[in-house]
Amino acid sequence: MKAPRDVPNALLESLKSLGLTKYEALVYIGLLRTAGATATEVHEISGVPRASVYPVLDRLVQKELVSVSHTTPKRFDAVPPDQGVENLMRRIESDAQSARTALDALYREKGPGGRGDQELVWTIYGEENIRTRLAGMFRSAERSVEVLATWDLLRESMLELLDPVPDSVSVDIVTERWEGEQPSRFRLHVLPLAVLQEIRFPADKLLPYERSGVFLVDDARALLWMEGADGQPSALYSESAGLVLFVRRHITTVTEWARAGVQ
Amino acid sequence: MKAPRDVPNALLESLKSLGLTKYEALVYIGLLRTAGATATEVHEISGVPRASVYPVLDRLVQKELVSVSHTTPKRFDAVPPDQGVENLMRRIESDAQSARTALDALYREKGPGGRGDQELVWTIYGEENIRTRLAGMFRSAERSVEVLATWDLLRESMLELLDPVPDSVSVDIVTERWEGEQPSRFRLHVLPLAVLQEIRFPADKLLPYERSGVFLVDDARALLWMEGADGQPSALYSESAGLVLFVRRHITTVTEWARAGVQ
DNA sequence: ACCTTGTTGTTACTGTAGCAACAACATTTA
DNA sequence: TAAATGTTGTTGCTACAGTAACAACAAGGT
């Protein structure tokens, strides 16, 4: 009779998000460590009240995580972890798939119309979301793409997104340094930009170096990539004249300053 | 102001298993159909109480499913469905991954020992689980593998599992027909087996044709593949002398009958 | 200016469902 | 009989579902 050794809380949370309850997780974990246990043994190992063990085991069998013996008393055994997790994931994947198609049908009903994008400033959370928004901007560029960003950000997230930009579109990139081959496709400006480097404010406090950047397409759509101290990226996107003008000025001014050696 | 058209219940369930609540699902669906809606509009579209809309939207932003504008009043927009679903799946996948490794660590602690597999009859649910058990049996075969199964089952699930059987092990396969090339690796017995074909019982009722089969390894470990009328496969596995002997007799008898033309 | 009207965003409260936890009891096995 | 098994019912708890009310603010009319 092993002790109901306590289980890392993170593991319980993970299993919960796979659709298990606390008890189901505890019982499954307990069974992994003891093959062929009776219900009472499961209770002792997992710390789950004995009366609750029976319905929990039923559910776990239903979810294909444990198998049952035909003895009396019944004995239970856990499916190996990698396969058990896969059994759970299979259901979720299938739900995800059907949700995707059903949602997509609803989504296509409405055209891209609506005042959605005009004259509003949107905040976008999550790197993935920002990247797809940027990809959409670049793909639909008609005249110009202007980029002012830290090298870290460019290298990690940007360069591949710039591939789909049509050839007829001019691409200007401003950054503080460049490693590796310089692509001829873009007009590249490597400038020692103070705004892109470490900053002290107030004078005695060093602000952490962040990945950041601004992006302007066709002088009409702008995106600001920000990154909080926690490393969570977020962005502002807008087609409003106000923000576009601000970004326009920002890029121009910073470039001019750097060129003039103001630093 | 569109009607809060009711949403297919299956979709709500799918989204719930991806970690959303009912309200979160309704609001997200509503936003997919109306770009840049205010909180009140979201309330009208989704049918979610207006007061509940605010915390729900907060959570959706947190989960990277919607973006927010910086106007007053705030306006909200949904991330496109395929990407939204992927944002949800990313979290789940990562949970699954960490769960897998953590569980595996626990799992390896206990050796394969224990009375787990001896003298007990186990029921295994789910085709995947049965297949992995069979794979394990075949892989560890030392002398003989005997298979008596319907052709449907053999073709769909079995043949690839037999690949890892060591060369020194004799493999006997009994089935009611064979399509395609006959492998020389196995001793093959194609016999018109009544047990594997349609059966009437009682005389006027036709039992549905099922995929079924019995498997015997080294005369020591047996697995019975059953399939209920609902098509859900399940299996019995045992190393007990009783069941092994039963399967031993079953295979022998059936083969003898068929050979003698008893039909 | 003032009052009205309607909307926004927030807070508090009630109801409900599913799970967690406990107690008691009938049934079987030794 | 004693011990363990399997079942039922009750209670508490928590997160979500749903309702009501309110302060803050803007627009419009007199």
Coordinates of C-alpha atoms (C1' of nucleotides) in Angstrom, one line a residue:
Chain A
M1 CA 0.0 0.0 0.0
K2 CA 1.9 3.0 -1.2
A3 CA 1.3 6.4 0.2
P4 CA -1.1 8.7 -1.7
R5 CA 2.0 10.7 -2.5
D6 CA 0.8 14.1 -3.6
V7 CA 0.8 14.9 -7.2
P8 CA 2.3 18.0 -8.9
N9 CA -0.5 20.6 -9.3
A10 CA 0.6 21.4 -12.8
L11 CA 0.0 17.9 -13.9
L12 CA -3.5 18.0 -12.5
E13 CA -4.2 21.2 -14.4
S14 CA -2.8 19.8 -17.6
L15 CA -5.0 16.7 -17.3
K16 CA -8.0 18.9 -16.6
S17 CA -7.5 20.8 -19.8
L18 CA -7.6 17.4 -21.5
G19 CA -11.0 16.9 -20.2
L20 CA -10.4 15.0 -16.9
T21 CA -11.7 16.0 -13.5
K22 CA -9.5 16.1 -10.5
Y23 CA -10.5 12.7 -9.3
E24 CA -10.2 11.1 -12.7
A25 CA -6.7 12.5 -12.9
L26 CA -5.7 11.3 -9.5
V27 CA -7.1 7.8 -10.1
Y28 CA -5.4 7.5 -13.5
I29 CA -2.1 8.6 -12.0
G30 CA -2.5 6.2 -9.1
L31 CA -3.3 3.3 -11.5
L32 CA -0.2 4.1 -13.5
R33 CA 1.9 3.2 -10.5
T34 CA 0.1 0.1 -9.5
A35 CA -1.0 -2.5 -12.1
G36 CA -4.1 -4.5 -11.5
A37 CA -5.5 -2.7 -8.4
T38 CA -8.9 -3.2 -6.9
A39 CA -11.2 -0.4 -6.3
T40 CA -10.2 -0.2 -2.7
E41 CA -6.5 -0.2 -3.6
V42 CA -7.2 2.6 -6.0
H43 CA -8.8 4.5 -3.2
E44 CA -5.8 4.0 -1.0
I45 CA -3.3 4.9 -3.7
S46 CA -5.0 8.0 -5.1
G47 CA -6.5 9.4 -2.0
V48 CA -9.9 9.6 -3.6
P49 CA -12.8 8.7 -1.3
R50 CA -13.7 5.1 -1.8
A51 CA -17.3 5.7 -2.7
S52 CA -16.3 8.1 -5.4
V53 CA -13.8 5.7 -6.9
Y54 CA -16.5 3.6 -8.7
P55 CA -18.1 6.2 -10.8
V56 CA -14.7 7.7 -11.6
L57 CA -13.4 4.4 -12.8
D58 CA -16.5 4.0 -14.9
R59 CA -15.8 7.3 -16.6
L60 CA -12.2 6.4 -17.1
V61 CA -13.1 3.1 -18.8
Q62 CA -15.5 5.0 -21.0
K63 CA -12.7 7.3 -22.0
E64 CA -10.5 4.3 -22.8
L65 CA -7.9 5.2 -20.1
V66 CA -8.3 2.0 -18.0
S67 CA -9.2 -1.6 -18.6
V68 CA -11.1 -3.8 -16.3
S69 CA -10.6 -7.4 -15.3
H70 CA -13.4 -9.9 -15.1
T71 CA -12.6 -11.1 -11.6
T72 CA -14.5 -10.5 -8.4
P73 CA -13.6 -8.1 -7.1
K74 CA -12.8 -6.2 -10.3
R75 CA -9.3 -5.2 -10.9
F76 CA -8.3 -2.1 -12.9
D77 CA -5.3 -1.3 -15.0
A78 CA -4.2 1.9 -16.6
V79 CA -3.5 2.3 -20.3
P80 CA 0.2 3.4 -20.8
P81 CA 0.5 7.2 -20.6
D82 CA 1.5 8.1 -24.1
Q83 CA -1.4 6.1 -25.5
G84 CA -3.8 7.3 -22.9
V85 CA -3.0 10.9 -23.7
E86 CA -3.4 10.1 -27.3
N87 CA -6.8 8.6 -26.7
L88 CA -7.8 11.9 -25.1
M89 CA -6.3 14.0 -27.8
R90 CA -8.0 12.1 -30.5
R91 CA -11.4 13.2 -29.1
I92 CA -10.3 16.8 -28.8
E93 CA -8.8 16.9 -32.2
S94 CA -12.0 15.6 -33.7
D95 CA -13.9 18.2 -31.8
A96 CA -11.5 20.9 -33.0
Q97 CA -11.9 19.7 -36.6
S98 CA -15.7 19.8 -36.5
A99 CA -15.6 23.2 -34.7
R100 CA -13.2 24.6 -37.3
T101 CA -15.5 23.6 -40.2
A102 CA -18.7 24.7 -38.5
L103 CA -17.2 28.1 -37.5
D104 CA -15.7 28.6 -40.9
A105 CA -19.1 28.2 -42.5
L106 CA -20.5 30.9 -40.2
Y107 CA -17.5 33.1 -40.8
R108 CA -17.8 33.0 -44.6
E109 CA -21.4 34.1 -44.4
K110 CA -20.4 37.6 -43.7
G111 CA -18.3 39.2 -46.3
P112 CA -15.1 41.0 -45.2
G113 CA -17.2 44.2 -45.2
G114 CA -18.4 46.1 -42.2
R115 CA -16.8 49.1 -40.7
G116 CA -14.5 46.6 -39.0
D117 CA -11.2 48.0 -40.0
Q118 CA -11.7 51.7 -40.7
E119 CA -10.9 54.5 -38.3
L120 CA -10.4 52.2 -35.4
V121 CA -7.4 51.2 -33.4
W122 CA -7.3 47.5 -32.5
T123 CA -5.2 45.8 -30.0
I124 CA -4.1 42.3 -30.9
Y125 CA -2.8 39.9 -28.3
G126 CA -0.6 36.9 -28.9
E127 CA 2.3 36.6 -31.3
E128 CA 0.5 34.2 -33.6
N129 CA -2.4 36.6 -34.1
I130 CA -0.1 39.5 -34.8
R131 CA 1.9 37.5 -37.3
T132 CA -1.2 36.5 -39.3
R133 CA -2.4 40.1 -39.3
L134 CA 1.0 41.2 -40.6
A135 CA 1.1 38.5 -43.2
G136 CA -2.3 39.7 -44.4
M137 CA -1.0 43.3 -44.6
F138 CA 2.1 42.3 -46.6
R139 CA 0.2 40.0 -48.9
S140 CA -2.2 42.7 -49.9
A141 CA 0.4 45.5 -50.2
E142 CA 0.1 47.4 -53.5
R143 CA 2.7 50.1 -53.4
S144 CA 5.0 50.2 -50.4
V145 CA 6.0 48.4 -47.3
E146 CA 8.0 50.1 -44.6
V147 CA 9.5 48.4 -41.6
L148 CA 11.2 49.8 -38.6
A149 CA 12.1 47.1 -36.1
T150 CA 14.7 45.7 -33.9
W151 CA 16.9 43.1 -35.4
D152 CA 15.8 40.4 -33.0
L153 CA 12.2 40.9 -34.1
L154 CA 13.1 40.9 -37.8
R155 CA 15.1 37.8 -37.6
E156 CA 12.6 35.8 -35.5
S157 CA 9.3 36.8 -36.9
M158 CA 9.5 39.0 -39.9
L159 CA 11.6 38.0 -42.7
E160 CA 9.6 35.0 -43.8
L161 CA 6.4 37.0 -43.7
L162 CA 7.9 39.4 -46.3
D163 CA 8.2 36.8 -48.9
P164 CA 4.7 37.1 -50.3
V165 CA 5.1 40.8 -50.9
P166 CA 4.5 41.4 -54.6
D167 CA 7.6 42.3 -56.6
S168 CA 6.1 45.6 -57.7
V169 CA 6.0 46.8 -54.1
S170 CA 8.9 48.7 -52.7
V171 CA 10.1 47.4 -49.3
D172 CA 12.1 49.6 -46.9
I173 CA 13.6 48.1 -43.8
V174 CA 15.2 50.1 -41.1
T175 CA 16.9 48.3 -38.2
E176 CA 19.9 48.8 -35.9
R177 CA 22.0 46.0 -37.2
W178 CA 22.0 43.1 -39.7
E179 CA 23.7 39.7 -39.4
G180 CA 24.1 37.5 -42.4
E181 CA 23.6 38.2 -46.1
Q182 CA 21.9 41.4 -47.0
P183 CA 19.0 40.7 -49.3
S184 CA 18.9 42.7 -52.5
R185 CA 15.1 42.5 -52.7
F186 CA 14.7 45.1 -50.0
R187 CA 16.1 48.6 -49.5
L188 CA 18.0 48.1 -46.3
H189 CA 19.0 50.9 -43.9
V190 CA 21.1 49.7 -41.0
L191 CA 21.3 52.6 -38.6
P192 CA 22.4 53.0 -35.0
L193 CA 18.9 53.8 -33.8
A194 CA 18.6 54.8 -30.2
V195 CA 14.9 54.1 -30.1
L196 CA 15.7 50.5 -30.9
Q197 CA 18.4 50.0 -28.3
E198 CA 18.7 50.0 -24.5
I199 CA 17.2 53.0 -22.9
R200 CA 17.6 54.5 -19.5
F201 CA 14.5 56.1 -18.0
P202 CA 14.6 57.5 -15.5
A203 CA 18.3 58.0 -15.9
D204 CA 19.3 55.4 -13.3
K205 CA 16.9 52.6 -14.5
L206 CA 17.7 50.5 -17.5
L207 CA 14.6 49.6 -19.4
P208 CA 14.8 46.0 -20.7
Y209 CA 15.6 45.6 -24.3
E210 CA 12.4 44.6 -26.1
R211 CA 11.5 43.4 -29.4
S212 CA 9.5 46.1 -31.0
G213 CA 8.7 47.6 -34.4
V214 CA 6.4 49.6 -36.5
F215 CA 5.0 48.6 -39.9
L216 CA 3.4 50.7 -42.6
V217 CA 1.8 49.4 -45.8
D218 CA 0.7 51.6 -48.7
D219 CA 0.8 54.6 -46.3
A220 CA -2.6 53.5 -45.3
R221 CA -2.4 50.7 -42.7
A222 CA -0.1 50.6 -39.7
L223 CA 0.8 48.1 -37.1
L224 CA 2.8 48.8 -33.9
W225 CA 4.5 45.7 -32.3
M226 CA 5.0 46.2 -28.6
E227 CA 6.2 43.9 -26.0
G228 CA 5.6 44.3 -22.3
A229 CA 8.2 43.6 -19.6
D230 CA 6.6 40.2 -19.2
G231 CA 7.6 39.2 -22.8
Q232 CA 4.0 38.9 -23.9
P233 CA 3.7 40.5 -27.3
S234 CA 0.8 42.7 -28.3
A235 CA 0.2 45.1 -31.1
L236 CA -1.9 48.0 -32.3
Y237 CA -3.4 47.9 -35.7
S238 CA -5.2 50.7 -37.5
E239 CA -6.2 52.2 -40.8
S240 CA -7.2 55.5 -39.2
A241 CA -5.6 58.6 -40.6
G242 CA -4.4 59.6 -37.2
L243 CA -2.3 56.6 -36.3
V244 CA -1.1 56.2 -39.9
L245 CA 0.2 59.7 -39.9
F246 CA 1.9 59.2 -36.5
V247 CA 3.7 56.2 -37.8
R248 CA 4.6 57.9 -41.0
R249 CA 6.2 60.7 -39.0
H250 CA 7.9 58.4 -36.6
I251 CA 9.6 56.4 -39.3
T252 CA 10.7 59.5 -41.2
T253 CA 11.9 61.4 -38.2
V254 CA 13.8 58.5 -36.7
T255 CA 15.5 57.7 -40.0
E256 CA 16.5 61.4 -40.5
W257 CA 17.8 61.7 -37.1
A258 CA 19.9 58.6 -37.4
R259 CA 21.2 59.7 -40.8
A260 CA 22.2 63.1 -39.4
G261 CA 24.2 61.3 -36.7
V262 CA 22.1 62.8 -33.9
Q263 CA 21.9 59.5 -32.0
Chain B
M1 CA -29.2 43.9 -35.3
K2 CA -29.3 40.2 -36.3
A3 CA -31.4 37.7 -34.5
P4 CA -29.5 35.6 -31.8
R5 CA -30.0 32.7 -34.2
D6 CA -29.6 29.6 -32.2
V7 CA -26.4 27.7 -32.5
P8 CA -26.1 24.0 -33.2
N9 CA -25.7 22.2 -29.9
A10 CA -22.9 20.0 -31.2
L11 CA -20.8 23.1 -32.0
L12 CA -21.2 24.3 -28.4
E13 CA -20.1 20.9 -27.1
S14 CA -17.1 20.9 -29.4
L15 CA -16.0 24.3 -28.2
K16 CA -16.5 23.3 -24.6
S17 CA -14.1 20.5 -25.0
L18 CA -11.6 23.0 -26.3
G19 CA -11.9 24.8 -23.0
L20 CA -14.6 27.4 -23.6
T21 CA -17.7 27.9 -21.6
K22 CA -21.2 28.2 -23.1
Y23 CA -21.1 32.0 -23.0
E24 CA -17.6 32.2 -24.4
A25 CA -18.6 30.0 -27.3
L26 CA -21.8 32.0 -28.0
V27 CA -20.0 35.3 -27.9
Y28 CA -17.2 34.1 -30.1
I29 CA -19.6 32.7 -32.6
G30 CA -21.6 36.0 -32.5
L31 CA -18.5 38.0 -33.1
L32 CA -17.5 35.9 -36.1
R33 CA -20.6 37.0 -37.8
T34 CA -20.3 40.7 -37.0
A35 CA -17.0 42.5 -37.2
G36 CA -16.3 45.3 -34.8
A37 CA -19.2 45.0 -32.5
T38 CA -19.7 46.9 -29.2
A39 CA -20.4 45.0 -26.0
T40 CA -24.1 45.8 -26.4
E41 CA -24.2 44.5 -29.9
V42 CA -22.4 41.4 -28.8
H43 CA -25.1 40.9 -26.2
E44 CA -27.8 41.3 -28.9
I45 CA -26.2 39.0 -31.4
S46 CA -25.2 36.2 -29.0
G47 CA -28.1 36.3 -26.6
V48 CA -25.7 36.4 -23.7
P49 CA -26.9 38.7 -20.9
R50 CA -25.4 42.1 -21.3
A51 CA -23.8 42.2 -17.9
S52 CA -22.2 38.8 -18.5
V53 CA -20.7 39.9 -21.8
Y54 CA -17.9 42.0 -20.2
P55 CA -16.2 39.3 -18.2
V56 CA -16.7 36.9 -21.0
L57 CA -15.0 39.2 -23.5
D58 CA -12.2 39.7 -21.1
R59 CA -11.6 36.0 -21.0
L60 CA -11.8 35.7 -24.7
V61 CA -9.2 38.4 -25.2
Q62 CA -7.0 36.5 -22.7
K63 CA -7.4 33.4 -24.7
E64 CA -6.4 35.3 -27.9
L65 CA -9.7 34.7 -29.6
V66 CA -10.8 38.4 -29.9
S67 CA -9.1 41.7 -30.3
V68 CA -10.2 45.0 -28.8
S69 CA -10.3 48.5 -30.3
H70 CA -9.2 51.6 -28.4
T71 CA -12.3 53.6 -29.0
T72 CA -15.1 54.5 -26.5
P73 CA -17.1 52.5 -26.5
K74 CA -14.7 49.6 -27.0
R75 CA -15.3 47.5 -30.1
F76 CA -14.5 43.8 -30.4
D77 CA -13.5 41.6 -33.3
A78 CA -13.0 37.9 -33.6
V79 CA -9.9 36.1 -34.7
P80 CA -10.6 34.0 -37.8
P81 CA -11.9 30.6 -36.9
D82 CA -9.1 28.4 -38.1
Q83 CA -6.6 30.5 -36.3
G84 CA -8.7 30.8 -33.2
V85 CA -9.1 27.1 -32.9
E86 CA -5.4 26.7 -33.4
N87 CA -4.7 29.2 -30.6
L88 CA -6.8 27.0 -28.4
M89 CA -5.2 23.8 -29.6
R90 CA -1.8 25.2 -29.0
R91 CA -2.5 25.4 -25.2
I92 CA -4.0 22.0 -25.1
E93 CA -1.2 20.4 -27.1
S94 CA 1.3 21.9 -24.7
D95 CA -0.6 20.6 -21.8
A96 CA -0.8 17.2 -23.4
Q97 CA 2.9 17.2 -24.0
S98 CA 3.8 18.1 -20.4
A99 CA 1.3 15.6 -19.1
R100 CA 2.8 12.9 -21.3
T101 CA 6.3 13.4 -20.0
A102 CA 5.2 13.8 -16.4
L103 CA 3.0 10.7 -16.5
D104 CA 5.7 8.7 -18.3
A105 CA 8.1 9.5 -15.5
L106 CA 5.7 8.1 -13.0
Y107 CA 4.9 5.1 -15.2
R108 CA 8.5 4.1 -15.5
E109 CA 9.0 4.1 -11.8
K110 CA 7.2 0.8 -11.4
G111 CA 8.7 -2.0 -13.3
P112 CA 6.4 -4.1 -15.5
G113 CA 6.2 -6.5 -12.6
G114 CA 3.2 -7.0 -10.3
R115 CA 0.6 -9.7 -10.6
G116 CA -1.0 -7.4 -13.2
D117 CA -1.2 -9.8 -16.1
Q118 CA -1.4 -13.2 -14.5
E119 CA -4.5 -15.2 -14.0
L120 CA -6.7 -12.3 -14.8
V121 CA -9.1 -11.7 -17.6
W122 CA -9.0 -8.0 -18.8
T123 CA -11.4 -6.2 -20.9
I124 CA -9.9 -3.6 -23.2
Y125 CA -12.0 -0.9 -24.8
G126 CA -11.2 1.1 -27.9
E127 CA -9.6 -0.2 -31.1
E128 CA -6.4 1.7 -30.5
N129 CA -5.9 0.2 -27.1
I130 CA -6.6 -3.3 -28.4
R131 CA -4.1 -2.8 -31.3
T132 CA -1.3 -1.7 -29.0
R133 CA -1.9 -4.7 -26.8
L134 CA -1.8 -7.0 -29.7
A135 CA 1.3 -5.3 -31.0
G136 CA 3.0 -5.9 -27.7
M137 CA 1.9 -9.6 -27.8
F138 CA 3.3 -10.1 -31.3
R139 CA 6.5 -8.3 -30.6
S140 CA 7.3 -10.4 -27.6
A141 CA 6.4 -13.7 -29.2
E142 CA 9.0 -16.4 -28.8
R143 CA 7.6 -19.6 -30.3
S144 CA 4.2 -19.3 -32.0
V145 CA 1.5 -16.9 -33.1
E146 CA -2.0 -18.2 -34.0
V147 CA -4.6 -16.0 -35.5
L148 CA -8.3 -16.9 -36.2
A149 CA -10.1 -13.9 -37.5
T150 CA -12.5 -12.6 -40.1
W151 CA -10.8 -11.3 -43.3
D152 CA -12.2 -7.8 -42.6
L153 CA -10.5 -7.6 -39.3
L154 CA -7.2 -9.0 -40.7
R155 CA -7.0 -6.6 -43.5
E156 CA -7.9 -3.5 -41.6
S157 CA -6.1 -4.0 -38.4
M158 CA -3.9 -7.0 -38.2
L159 CA -1.4 -7.5 -41.0
E160 CA 0.8 -4.6 -40.3
L161 CA 0.9 -5.6 -36.6
L162 CA 2.4 -8.9 -37.6
D163 CA 5.5 -7.4 -39.1
P164 CA 7.5 -7.2 -35.9
V165 CA 7.1 -10.9 -35.2
P166 CA 10.5 -12.4 -35.0
D167 CA 11.5 -14.8 -37.9
S168 CA 12.0 -17.7 -35.6
V169 CA 8.3 -17.7 -34.6
S170 CA 5.8 -19.7 -36.5
V171 CA 2.7 -17.7 -37.5
D172 CA -0.6 -19.5 -38.3
I173 CA -3.5 -17.6 -39.7
V174 CA -6.9 -19.0 -40.2
T175 CA -9.5 -16.9 -42.0
E176 CA -12.5 -17.4 -44.2
R177 CA -11.1 -15.8 -47.3
W178 CA -8.1 -14.0 -48.6
E179 CA -7.8 -11.2 -51.2
G180 CA -4.6 -10.2 -52.8
E181 CA -1.2 -11.9 -52.6
Q182 CA -0.7 -14.7 -50.1
P183 CA 2.3 -14.0 -47.9
S184 CA 4.8 -16.8 -47.7
R185 CA 5.9 -15.7 -44.3
F186 CA 2.8 -17.1 -42.7
R187 CA 1.2 -20.5 -42.7
L188 CA -2.2 -19.6 -44.2
H189 CA -5.4 -21.6 -43.9
V190 CA -8.3 -20.2 -45.9
L191 CA -11.3 -22.2 -44.7
P192 CA -15.0 -21.6 -45.1
L193 CA -15.6 -21.1 -41.4
A194 CA -19.2 -20.8 -40.3
V195 CA -18.2 -19.1 -37.1
L196 CA -16.7 -16.3 -39.1
Q197 CA -19.7 -15.7 -41.3
E198 CA -23.3 -14.6 -40.9
I199 CA -25.2 -16.5 -38.3
R200 CA -28.9 -16.8 -37.7
F201 CA -30.0 -17.0 -34.1
P202 CA -32.7 -17.5 -33.4
A203 CA -33.4 -19.0 -36.7
D204 CA -35.3 -16.1 -38.0
K205 CA -33.0 -13.3 -36.9
L206 CA -29.8 -12.5 -38.8
L207 CA -27.0 -11.6 -36.5
P208 CA -25.0 -8.8 -38.0
Y209 CA -21.6 -9.7 -39.4
E210 CA -19.0 -8.6 -37.1
R211 CA -15.3 -8.2 -37.2
S212 CA -14.0 -10.7 -34.6
G213 CA -11.0 -12.9 -34.0
V214 CA -9.0 -14.7 -31.4
F215 CA -5.2 -14.5 -31.0
L216 CA -2.9 -16.8 -29.2
V217 CA 0.8 -16.2 -28.6
D218 CA 3.2 -18.9 -27.3
D219 CA 0.3 -20.9 -26.1
A220 CA 0.4 -18.7 -23.1
R221 CA -1.4 -15.4 -23.8
A222 CA -4.7 -15.0 -25.5
L223 CA -6.8 -12.1 -26.8
L224 CA -10.4 -12.2 -28.0
W225 CA -11.5 -9.4 -30.3
M226 CA -15.2 -8.8 -30.0
E227 CA -17.4 -6.2 -31.6
G228 CA -20.8 -5.2 -30.3
A229 CA -23.7 -4.4 -32.6
D230 CA -22.9 -0.8 -32.1
G231 CA -19.6 -1.3 -33.8
Q232 CA -17.6 -0.4 -30.7
P233 CA -14.7 -2.9 -30.5
S234 CA -13.7 -4.4 -27.2
A235 CA -11.4 -7.3 -26.3
L236 CA -10.6 -9.8 -23.6
Y237 CA -7.0 -10.4 -22.8
S238 CA -5.6 -13.0 -20.5
E239 CA -2.7 -15.2 -19.5
S240 CA -4.8 -17.4 -17.3
A241 CA -4.6 -21.1 -18.0
G242 CA -8.4 -21.3 -18.3
L243 CA -8.9 -18.8 -21.1
V244 CA -5.7 -19.8 -22.9
L245 CA -6.9 -23.4 -22.9
F246 CA -10.3 -22.3 -24.1
V247 CA -8.8 -20.4 -27.0
R248 CA -6.4 -23.3 -27.8
R249 CA -9.4 -25.7 -28.1
H250 CA -11.5 -23.2 -30.0
I251 CA -8.9 -22.7 -32.7
T252 CA -8.1 -26.4 -33.0
T253 CA -11.7 -27.5 -33.1
V254 CA -12.8 -24.9 -35.6
T255 CA -9.9 -25.7 -37.8
E256 CA -10.5 -29.4 -37.6
W257 CA -14.2 -29.0 -38.4
A258 CA -13.6 -26.9 -41.4
R259 CA -11.0 -29.3 -42.7
A260 CA -13.4 -32.2 -42.3
G261 CA -15.9 -30.3 -44.3
V262 CA -18.4 -30.2 -41.5
Q263 CA -19.2 -26.5 -42.2
Chain C
dA1 C1' -28.7 76.0 -18.2
dC2 C1' -31.6 72.1 -17.0
dC3 C1' -33.9 67.9 -17.5
dT4 C1' -34.8 63.7 -20.2
dT5 C1' -33.3 59.7 -22.5
dG6 C1' -30.5 56.1 -23.6
dT7 C1' -26.1 53.7 -23.6
dT8 C1' -21.9 52.1 -21.3
dG9 C1' -19.5 49.8 -17.9
dT10 C1' -19.7 47.9 -13.2
dT11 C1' -21.3 45.6 -9.0
dA12 C1' -24.1 42.7 -6.4
dC13 C1' -27.0 39.0 -5.9
dT14 C1' -29.7 34.4 -7.0
dG15 C1' -30.0 30.0 -9.3
dT16 C1' -28.0 25.9 -11.1
dA17 C1' -25.1 22.0 -12.5
dG18 C1' -21.2 19.1 -11.8
dC19 C1' -17.8 17.7 -8.9
dA20 C1' -15.9 16.8 -4.2
dA21 C1' -16.4 14.7 0.1
dC22 C1' -18.8 12.1 3.7
dA23 C1' -22.0 8.7 5.7
dA24 C1' -24.7 4.8 5.7
dC25 C1' -26.3 0.4 3.9
dA26 C1' -26.8 -4.0 1.3
dT27 C1' -24.1 -7.7 -0.5
dT28 C1' -20.7 -10.8 -0.9
dT29 C1' -16.4 -13.5 0.6
dA30 C1' -13.6 -15.7 4.0
Chain D
dT1 C1' -19.1 -13.0 12.4
dA2 C1' -15.9 -10.1 10.4
dA3 C1' -14.0 -7.8 6.6
dA4 C1' -14.2 -6.1 2.2
dT5 C1' -17.0 -4.9 -1.9
dG6 C1' -20.2 -2.3 -4.4
dT7 C1' -24.2 1.0 -4.2
dT8 C1' -27.1 4.9 -2.8
dG9 C1' -28.0 9.2 -0.9
dT10 C1' -26.8 13.6 1.2
dT11 C1' -24.2 17.7 1.8
dG12 C1' -20.9 21.2 0.5
dC13 C1' -18.4 23.8 -2.8
dT14 C1' -17.2 26.1 -6.9
dA15 C1' -17.7 27.9 -11.5
dC16 C1' -20.8 29.2 -14.5
dA17 C1' -25.6 31.0 -15.9
dG18 C1' -28.9 34.5 -15.5
dT19 C1' -31.2 38.9 -13.3
dA20 C1' -31.3 43.4 -11.3
dA21 C1' -29.8 47.7 -10.1
dC22 C1' -26.7 51.7 -10.3
dA23 C1' -23.2 55.3 -11.3
dA24 C1' -21.1 57.8 -15.2
dC25 C1' -21.6 59.8 -19.4
dA26 C1' -23.3 61.6 -23.9
dA27 C1' -27.0 63.5 -26.9
dG28 C1' -31.0 66.0 -27.5
dG29 C1' -34.9 69.0 -26.5
dT30 C1' -37.1 72.5 -23.9

